[in-house]
Tab-separated table of C-alpha atoms in Angstrom:
chain	number	residue	atom	x	y	z
B	22	GLY	CA	43.936	84.831	71.829
B	23	GLY	CA	40.981	86.727	72.866
B	24	LEU	CA	40.635	90.437	71.721
B	25	GLY	CA	41.786	92.735	74.540
B	26	PHE	CA	42.897	89.958	76.787
B	27	SER	CA	45.868	90.854	79.459
B	28	ILE	CA	47.047	89.079	82.437
B	29	GLN	CA	49.128	90.632	85.191
B	30	PRO	CA	52.297	89.060	86.443
B	31	GLY	CA	52.441	86.646	89.228
B	32	THR	CA	50.146	83.827	90.188
B	33	GLN	CA	46.691	84.045	88.708
B	34	VAL	CA	43.410	81.896	89.015
B	35	LEU	CA	41.963	81.866	85.772
B	36	ASP	CA	38.484	80.535	84.490
B	37	ALA	CA	37.950	78.312	81.547
B	38	ASN	CA	37.569	81.227	79.207
B	39	SER	CA	40.713	83.179	80.395
B	40	ALA	CA	42.946	80.033	80.370
B	41	LEU	CA	41.839	79.349	76.916
B	42	SER	CA	43.032	82.710	75.896
B	43	TYR	CA	46.203	82.589	77.729
B	44	VAL	CA	47.391	79.414	76.078
B	45	ARG	CA	46.133	80.471	72.595
B	46	THR	CA	47.348	84.192	72.612
B	47	ARG	CA	50.038	84.846	69.936
B	48	VAL	CA	51.484	87.648	71.601
B	49	ASP	CA	54.986	86.389	71.067
B	50	THR	CA	56.252	83.235	69.069
B	51	ASP	CA	54.752	79.840	68.437
B	52	TYR	CA	57.340	78.881	71.163
B	53	GLY	CA	56.257	80.953	73.702
B	54	ARG	CA	52.683	79.624	73.188
B	55	ASN	CA	53.962	76.226	73.518
B	56	ARG	CA	55.517	77.407	76.987
B	57	ARG	CA	52.363	78.714	78.068
B	58	GLN	CA	50.279	75.534	77.021
B	59	GLN	CA	52.989	73.215	79.008
B	60	GLN	CA	52.606	75.912	81.924
B	61	MET	CA	48.707	75.260	81.937
B	62	VAL	CA	48.722	71.313	81.483
B	63	VAL	CA	51.171	71.180	84.615
B	64	ALA	CA	48.965	73.485	86.877
B	65	LEU	CA	45.841	71.603	85.804
B	66	ALA	CA	47.465	68.215	86.847
B	67	ARG	CA	48.684	69.661	89.881
B	68	GLN	CA	45.246	71.317	90.761
B	69	LEU	CA	43.305	68.117	89.507
B	70	LEU	CA	45.519	65.708	91.602
B	71	ALA	CA	46.064	67.585	94.562
B	72	PRO	CA	45.438	65.325	97.414
B	73	ASN	CA	42.339	67.370	98.825
B	74	GLN	CA	40.889	67.540	95.373
B	75	PRO	CA	38.179	64.669	95.164
B	76	VAL	CA	38.174	63.215	91.750
B	77	ASN	CA	35.069	61.462	90.423
B	78	ALA	CA	36.552	59.591	87.470
B	79	PRO	CA	33.375	58.723	85.627
B	80	GLU	CA	32.413	62.286	85.644
B	81	LEU	CA	35.906	63.199	84.533
B	82	VAL	CA	35.916	60.700	81.584
B	83	ALA	CA	32.266	62.473	80.551
B	84	ALA	CA	33.925	65.771	80.501
B	85	LEU	CA	36.539	64.522	78.194
B	86	SER	CA	33.980	63.212	75.633
B	87	SER	CA	35.923	64.771	72.886
B	88	VAL	CA	39.265	62.965	73.693
B	89	GLU	CA	39.696	59.807	71.640
B	90	THR	CA	42.129	57.104	72.996
B	91	ASP	CA	42.778	53.235	72.517
B	92	ILE	CA	43.532	52.888	76.419
B	93	PRO	CA	40.796	50.778	77.887
B	94	LEU	CA	38.669	52.257	80.540
B	95	GLU	CA	39.762	49.362	82.846
B	96	ALA	CA	43.113	50.743	82.984
B	97	LEU	CA	41.993	53.911	84.610
B	98	PRO	CA	42.488	52.779	88.159
B	99	THR	CA	46.191	51.855	87.193
B	100	PHE	CA	46.754	55.356	85.930
B	101	MET	CA	45.375	56.907	88.605
B	102	GLN	CA	47.705	54.942	90.947
B	103	LEU	CA	50.307	56.006	88.985
B	104	ILE	CA	49.434	59.737	89.082
B	105	GLY	CA	49.212	59.545	93.118
B	106	LEU	CA	52.527	57.796	93.101
B	107	SER	CA	54.071	60.961	91.145
B	108	LEU	CA	52.466	63.812	92.819
B	109	ASN	CA	55.569	65.263	94.379
B	110	ALA	CA	57.573	64.582	91.027
B	111	ASN	CA	59.685	67.120	89.881
B	112	VAL	CA	58.213	68.000	86.611
B	113	THR	CA	60.498	69.430	83.814
B	114	THR	CA	58.957	71.240	80.730
B	115	GLN	CA	61.133	72.316	77.547
B	116	VAL	CA	59.968	73.593	74.290
B	117	LEU	CA	62.107	71.739	71.374
B	118	GLY	CA	62.830	74.680	69.347
B	119	PRO	CA	65.589	76.985	67.989
B	120	PRO	CA	68.179	77.327	68.569
B	121	GLN	CA	69.402	74.659	70.610
B	122	PHE	CA	67.153	71.835	69.302
B	123	ALA	CA	66.776	72.906	65.477
B	124	LEU	CA	69.243	72.809	62.711
B	125	PHE	CA	67.365	75.152	60.555
B	126	GLU	CA	64.054	77.325	61.003
B	127	GLY	CA	62.770	79.349	58.364
B	128	ILE	CA	61.572	79.381	54.926
B	129	GLU	CA	63.043	76.951	52.711
B	130	ALA	CA	63.177	77.024	48.779
B	131	GLY	CA	60.789	74.461	47.307
B	132	PRO	CA	56.994	73.666	48.290
B	133	ARG	CA	57.416	73.198	52.294
B	134	GLY	CA	57.751	76.899	52.746
B	135	TRP	CA	58.216	77.503	56.629
B	136	VAL	CA	60.165	74.658	58.278
B	137	MET	CA	61.892	73.589	61.414
B	138	ILE	CA	64.265	70.926	61.155
B	139	PRO	CA	64.826	69.201	64.396
B	140	ASN	CA	68.246	68.465	65.711
B	141	VAL	CA	67.891	64.805	66.712
B	142	PRO	CA	70.940	64.368	68.196
B	143	GLU	CA	70.528	67.274	70.635
B	144	ILE	CA	66.914	66.266	71.405
B	145	ARG	CA	68.060	62.710	72.268
B	146	ALA	CA	70.802	64.083	74.238
B	147	TYR	CA	68.511	66.455	76.092
B	148	VAL	CA	65.883	63.591	76.977
B	149	GLN	CA	68.633	61.283	78.017
B	150	ALA	CA	70.110	64.271	80.501
B	151	VAL	CA	66.797	64.816	82.123
B	152	MET	CA	65.231	61.087	81.932
B	153	GLY	CA	68.217	59.049	82.130
B	154	ASN	CA	68.373	55.497	80.209
């Protein structure tokens, strides 16, 4: 994160640099950073897709010039329609880290060094519980 970056508890309105510092800070663990990144993605999506927020699709696409995708531009209206239908969705975020979602985390003997071995059956069970079949 940025040198000297601090944030007060509670709801905040962040400018771009503060938001970037917030999601990049390493004040705790990589898993904490993952949680902050998930919070930011959800908050940005909610703000961008608010009914009173006008979306200029061409301008948005131009602003995302560093994003690469094989999704054709013609599919954008369909995606926007799906997004509109999901505005009131109950969004769940989860960092798939230890202890629940890892069989092992730490330094492994051999050339790999630090590893996190995922608990795939636990991850699948969680996804099925949240999303259903």
